[in-house]
Amino acid sequence: MPKVVVIGGGWAGCASAISAKKAGAEVVILERTDLLLGLGNVGGIMRNNGRYSATEEAIALGAKELFEITDKYATHVNIDFPGHNHATIYNVTKIERPVRQKIIDMGIEVKFFSRVVDVEMEDKKIVAVILEDGEKIKGDAFVETTGSSGPMGNCTKYGNGCAMCVLRCPSFGGRVSISSRCGVEDMIGRRNNGEYGAFSGSMKLLKESLSEEIQKELNEKGCAVVPLPEELKNEEKLDIKVCQQYALPAFSNNIVLIDTGHAKLMSPFFNLEKLRLVPGFEGALIVDPYSGGKGNSIRYLSVAPRDNYMRAKGVDNLFVAGEKSGFYVGHTEPIRI
Ligand SMILES: Cc1cc2nc3c(=O)[nH]c(=O)nc-3n(C[C@H](O)[C@H](O)[C@H](O)COP(=O)(O)OP(=O)(O)OC[C@H]3O[C@@H](n4cnc5c(N)ncnc54)[C@H](O)[C@@H]3O)c2cc1C
């Protein structure tokens, strides 16, 4: 039985592992933290706009497992808010456990606290990947799904410093580009002003820290659009966001909140003192990233050139998926690709 080693347990890593398992391989996921889903623990928006048909298409093609879970753990279905139509929102506080259970039930091995730092190669093939503690994990094929954010130095260089996001680089060590370790140069995204990378586009507030009216609206409708006082409107922020398709004035003129279990605020970061000047937000608390009053994580820093078989160019048995394989912006795309 061929052995497939998946490096990184985000949405892309979980989806790749499921596909490889269904194709008959022995599969292990190496994840540097103690959680699966990576950035999937902070997003939540599914099935909006063209992602509805993308989801249905993937299900029809046989990739139903993860979409069934995001549908089942939905807080709200078929809601509209600026830039988004007929969205389903999954509960980010509940989603990791059922995904982990599904992966384990399918007979996929998951090794947490397993940060890959290097590779052992013979010609153009990886023989083994090497963990931080020196352990070598051999395999026939390797799938890199390490995302495009981190390590901390990158958030400092291209952003406002480590904002203590869910990836928790200070605790678990930063992302390592495996394709780079194989000698393949990464591609880096650029913002409109030419700077590298882009700020992750949203943050989470503790729902209970908001006024009862806002909580009620979130619980009942799934979203709340609260107009900002004139002095707090800031259109410049739209340019630094990852999700350019949602960089609409509605997001700089209002606070747009979505109920993901927490209150997801559709802005890369928001000065806490200023936020608390807005009626209903007097006691607001930021949950993710912890320093979301100052900044957010920087993404799009590590994309591997690849062919249409998702193989990293120049390495015979290294495949890439998710953000590592292209400048994708969502959960749906890494699950599909
Ligand atoms: C704040 C925020 C909100 C978002 N909201 C939404 C949304 O509502 N809807 C939507 O569709 N998309 C959203 N996105 C985008 C979406 O979350 C990502 O595009 C997607 O989850 C990326 O998945 P991935 O598996 O490619 O990468 P990641 O989620 O980054 O996963 C990479 C994984 O690899 C691990 N890893 C890295 N290096 C190593 C190594 N060397 N060894 C072992 N493991 C390693 C990491 O720990 C991580 O678990 C949001 C993103 C952010 C940051």
XYZ file of C-alpha atoms and ligand atoms in Angstrom:
390
model
C 0.000 0.000 0.000
C 1.537 3.398 -0.933
C 2.126 5.783 1.953
C 1.027 9.417 1.619
C 2.405 11.959 4.095
C 0.358 15.165 4.416
C 2.189 18.126 5.934
C -0.261 20.554 7.586
C -3.726 19.712 8.919
C -5.817 22.696 7.742
C -8.882 22.296 5.502
C -6.564 21.458 2.585
C -4.611 18.872 4.577
C -7.778 17.182 5.867
C -9.326 17.096 2.382
C -6.119 15.751 0.798
C -5.835 13.070 3.475
C -9.449 11.956 2.909
C -8.927 11.769 -0.879
C -5.697 9.772 -0.505
C -7.331 7.409 1.977
C -10.305 6.827 -0.320
C -7.844 6.078 -3.137
C -6.418 3.240 -1.003
C -3.275 4.778 0.511
C -1.929 4.605 4.043
C -2.140 8.241 5.190
C -0.566 10.273 7.964
C -1.150 13.990 8.671
C 1.715 15.867 10.345
C 0.376 18.961 12.114
C 2.646 21.262 14.088
C -0.084 22.491 16.524
C -2.618 20.670 18.705
C -5.589 21.439 16.395
C -6.698 20.452 12.934
C -8.229 23.041 10.572
C -5.650 25.839 10.895
C -7.342 29.043 9.680
C -10.592 27.080 9.370
C -10.984 27.661 13.115
C -11.612 31.361 12.527
C -13.583 31.765 9.292
C -16.991 30.184 8.944
C -18.471 31.568 5.721
C -19.435 28.843 3.217
C -21.682 28.478 0.172
C -21.731 32.231 -0.571
C -22.063 33.380 -4.181
C -20.248 31.007 -6.606
C -19.133 28.813 -3.720
C -22.636 27.349 -3.615
C -22.246 25.645 -6.973
C -18.560 24.891 -6.239
C -19.707 23.018 -3.123
C -22.481 21.133 -4.899
C -20.092 20.211 -7.709
C -17.503 18.848 -5.254
C -20.202 16.828 -3.460
C -21.461 15.428 -6.776
C -17.880 14.433 -7.640
C -17.640 12.440 -4.383
C -16.002 14.888 -1.955
C -18.896 15.149 0.472
C -17.338 14.371 3.861
C -16.134 17.821 4.957
C -19.012 19.740 3.364
C -21.463 17.516 5.246
C -19.789 18.599 8.483
C -19.727 22.330 7.640
C -23.426 22.092 6.716
C -24.296 20.146 9.882
C -22.513 22.607 12.184
C -24.102 25.690 10.580
C -25.210 28.528 12.844
C -27.172 30.113 9.962
C -28.180 29.060 6.465
C -29.010 31.109 3.376
C -28.209 34.561 4.731
C -27.269 37.728 2.835
C -24.893 40.468 3.984
C -22.700 42.955 2.055
C -20.845 41.168 -0.765
C -22.319 37.789 0.226
C -25.467 36.069 -0.949
C -27.110 32.866 0.343
C -24.216 32.095 2.730
C -24.060 29.276 5.247
C -22.039 30.054 8.371
C -20.439 27.208 10.323
C -19.799 27.417 14.033
C -16.051 27.919 14.442
C -16.234 26.959 18.117
C -17.617 23.493 17.281
C -16.186 22.501 13.896
C -12.752 21.071 14.778
C -13.923 18.149 16.904
C -16.224 16.468 14.359
C -13.638 16.929 11.608
C -10.968 15.340 13.825
C -13.358 12.477 14.623
C -14.152 11.923 10.939
C -10.456 11.818 10.039
C -9.708 9.307 12.813
C -12.779 7.181 11.975
C -11.545 6.924 8.391
C -8.324 5.339 9.632
C -6.100 8.351 8.920
C -3.256 8.767 11.388
C -2.776 12.279 12.793
C 0.458 13.279 14.497
C 0.077 16.572 16.393
C 3.068 18.585 17.686
C 4.822 17.403 14.510
C 6.452 20.359 12.820
C 8.271 19.444 9.636
C 11.489 21.414 9.304
C 13.391 19.717 6.497
C 13.416 17.041 3.799
C 15.684 14.185 2.790
C 15.910 13.863 -0.988
C 17.265 11.462 -3.575
C 17.507 13.111 -6.979
C 14.145 14.818 -7.569
C 12.241 12.743 -4.994
C 11.562 13.239 -1.297
C 12.476 10.105 0.673
C 11.469 11.442 4.098
C 10.481 14.628 5.882
C 12.282 15.537 9.083
C 10.479 16.743 12.211
C 11.822 19.317 14.646
C 12.946 16.583 17.068
C 14.902 14.828 14.312
C 12.389 12.026 13.621
C 12.230 11.044 9.953
C 8.872 10.194 8.392
C 9.243 8.221 5.170
C 6.643 8.094 2.433
C 5.990 7.425 -1.243
C 4.179 10.696 -1.937
C 4.054 13.931 0.080
C 1.328 16.584 0.074
C 2.227 20.016 1.365
C -0.690 21.988 2.793
C 1.163 24.333 5.138
C -0.823 27.418 4.092
C 0.740 30.781 3.335
C 0.902 32.573 6.735
C 3.715 32.852 9.223
C 6.301 32.523 10.611
C 6.195 35.404 13.094
C 9.042 37.242 11.372
C 6.924 37.627 8.253
C 4.016 39.177 10.178
C 6.509 41.626 11.672
C 8.212 42.404 8.370
C 5.094 42.728 6.221
C 2.440 43.511 8.851
C 2.127 45.085 12.291
C 3.905 42.296 14.195
C 2.672 38.942 15.488
C -1.000 39.478 16.308
C -1.229 36.141 18.164
C -3.566 34.426 15.720
C -4.933 30.895 15.855
C -1.772 29.535 14.196
C 0.148 30.289 17.421
C 3.670 30.388 15.952
C 5.259 31.473 19.270
C 4.025 28.245 20.890
C 4.378 25.706 18.084
C 6.990 27.225 15.772
C 6.236 28.927 12.485
C 5.222 27.542 9.110
C 8.029 25.974 7.104
C 7.819 25.944 3.325
C 8.544 22.342 2.397
C 8.725 23.080 -1.324
C 11.412 25.674 -0.547
C 13.328 23.066 1.424
C 13.275 21.019 -1.806
C 14.849 23.940 -3.658
C 11.662 25.299 -5.306
C 11.272 29.055 -4.956
C 7.954 30.246 -3.485
C 5.768 32.859 -5.166
C 4.612 35.758 -2.978
C 1.402 37.783 -3.358
C 1.453 41.569 -3.453
C -0.973 44.271 -2.339
C -2.124 47.154 -4.561
C 0.739 49.291 -3.225
C 3.333 46.616 -4.077
C 3.945 45.411 -0.507
C 4.199 41.662 0.053
C 1.313 39.585 1.410
C -2.097 40.746 2.643
C -3.717 41.137 6.030
C -6.160 38.385 6.956
C -9.527 39.991 6.462
C -11.500 39.567 9.685
C -11.364 39.200 13.458
C -13.538 37.606 16.138
C -15.219 39.434 19.005
C -16.648 37.720 22.069
C -20.380 37.802 21.288
C -21.294 38.182 24.955
C -19.186 41.368 25.186
C -21.587 43.196 22.814
C -24.910 44.854 23.685
C -27.981 42.635 24.085
C -29.579 44.200 20.981
C -26.615 43.276 18.792
C -26.448 39.766 20.268
C -30.172 39.293 19.590
C -29.806 40.440 15.986
C -26.831 38.123 15.449
C -28.598 35.144 16.994
C -31.816 35.722 15.039
C -30.553 36.955 11.655
C -26.959 35.678 11.577
C -25.562 39.126 10.759
C -25.697 42.736 11.920
C -24.681 45.862 10.007
C -23.958 48.748 12.397
C -23.224 52.178 10.810
C -19.936 53.739 11.905
C -19.746 57.338 13.088
C -18.217 59.530 10.330
C -14.867 59.928 12.142
C -14.314 56.150 12.309
C -14.858 55.385 8.624
C -11.627 54.248 6.955
C -11.574 53.283 3.287
C -7.761 52.875 3.172
C -8.126 49.664 5.165
C -9.971 48.051 2.254
C -6.746 47.939 0.195
C -4.849 45.803 2.697
C -7.492 43.078 2.992
C -6.942 39.601 1.567
C -10.454 39.260 0.190
C -10.484 41.982 -2.465
C -13.822 40.784 -3.812
C -15.351 41.884 -0.499
C -13.416 45.168 -0.263
C -16.629 47.178 -0.575
C -17.372 50.591 0.948
C -20.089 48.855 3.012
C -17.242 47.367 5.074
C -15.558 50.721 5.763
C -18.785 52.628 6.435
C -20.253 50.017 8.779
C -19.288 47.372 11.239
C -20.377 44.138 9.568
C -20.773 41.289 12.043
C -21.601 37.619 11.390
C -22.569 34.999 13.950
C -19.943 32.247 13.771
C -20.393 31.260 17.420
C -18.323 34.361 18.086
C -19.125 37.697 16.440
C -16.987 37.804 13.309
C -16.083 41.407 12.459
C -15.292 41.820 8.763
C -12.255 44.059 9.173
C -8.562 43.021 9.323
C -8.140 44.812 12.658
C -9.863 47.542 14.668
C -8.397 49.790 17.358
C -10.172 48.649 20.523
C -10.469 52.110 22.050
C -12.156 53.411 18.887
C -14.356 50.337 18.557
C -15.654 50.908 22.079
C -16.873 54.375 21.032
C -19.514 52.739 18.812
C -22.897 52.255 20.544
C -23.295 48.588 21.474
C -19.539 47.941 21.488
C -18.671 49.717 24.771
C -17.471 46.453 26.359
C -16.172 44.753 23.199
C -13.453 42.115 23.654
C -11.319 40.666 20.867
C -10.936 36.878 20.818
C -8.898 36.358 17.640
C -6.323 37.419 16.842
C -5.597 38.389 20.432
C -3.929 41.578 19.231
C -6.607 42.351 16.630
C -6.699 45.942 17.896
C -3.256 46.337 16.370
C -3.047 44.015 13.412
C -3.676 40.603 11.909
C -1.722 37.747 10.389
C -0.201 38.190 6.942
C -1.086 35.670 4.236
C -0.083 34.861 0.632
C 3.602 34.652 1.486
C 4.254 31.131 0.247
C 2.753 29.670 -2.908
C 4.572 26.883 -4.755
C 4.744 26.885 -8.545
C 2.943 23.703 -9.631
C 1.598 21.855 -12.640
C -2.062 21.021 -13.219
C -1.621 17.682 -11.416
C -0.891 19.813 -8.310
C 2.727 18.636 -8.342
C 5.313 21.180 -7.152
C 7.493 22.025 -10.127
C 10.823 20.224 -9.968
C 9.917 17.592 -7.343
C 8.540 14.266 -8.584
C 6.569 13.230 -5.482
C 5.592 16.512 -3.780
C 2.029 17.727 -4.310
C 0.595 20.974 -2.974
C -2.955 22.015 -2.053
C -4.919 24.838 -0.425
C -3.330 28.267 -0.012
C 0.068 26.701 -0.674
C -1.068 25.899 -4.220
C -2.531 29.240 -5.270
C -3.746 32.604 -4.086
C -7.036 31.240 -2.793
C -9.015 33.056 -0.170
C -11.427 30.628 1.385
C -12.350 27.322 2.993
C -14.231 25.966 -0.010
C -11.264 26.174 -2.388
C -8.771 24.314 -0.144
C -11.384 21.607 0.516
C -11.939 21.188 -3.245
C -8.267 21.419 -4.312
C -9.344 35.569 10.064
C -9.676 34.738 8.857
C -11.006 34.587 8.477
C -11.331 33.813 7.365
N -12.639 33.657 7.037
C -13.004 32.870 6.004
C -14.375 32.600 5.729
O -15.265 33.043 6.466
N -14.693 31.833 4.665
C -13.726 31.312 3.848
O -14.075 30.629 2.886
N -12.404 31.518 4.113
C -12.018 32.275 5.166
N -10.683 32.489 5.454
C -9.674 31.858 4.588
C -9.513 30.388 4.911
O -9.554 30.204 6.307
C -8.196 29.848 4.370
O -8.021 30.226 3.011
C -8.134 28.332 4.447
O -8.622 27.864 5.691
C -6.681 27.879 4.207
O -6.604 26.489 4.385
P -5.205 25.744 4.196
O -5.450 24.342 4.674
O -4.687 25.927 2.823
O -4.144 26.490 5.150
P -4.106 26.745 6.731
O -5.447 26.840 7.317
O -3.142 27.869 6.936
O -3.466 25.400 7.320
C -2.098 25.132 7.301
C -1.790 24.132 8.392
O -0.448 23.666 8.243
C 0.181 23.647 9.512
N 1.625 23.772 9.262
C 2.298 24.827 8.748
N 3.609 24.548 8.642
C 3.767 23.286 9.096
C 4.906 22.436 9.220
N 6.117 22.850 8.852
N 4.731 21.194 9.738
C 3.486 20.766 10.101
N 2.371 21.541 10.009
C 2.516 22.782 9.495
C -0.453 24.814 10.245
O -0.322 24.666 11.648
C -1.906 24.723 9.788
O -2.688 23.883 10.595
C -10.322 33.212 6.584
C -8.968 33.356 6.965
C -8.650 34.107 8.087
C -7.209 34.235 8.511
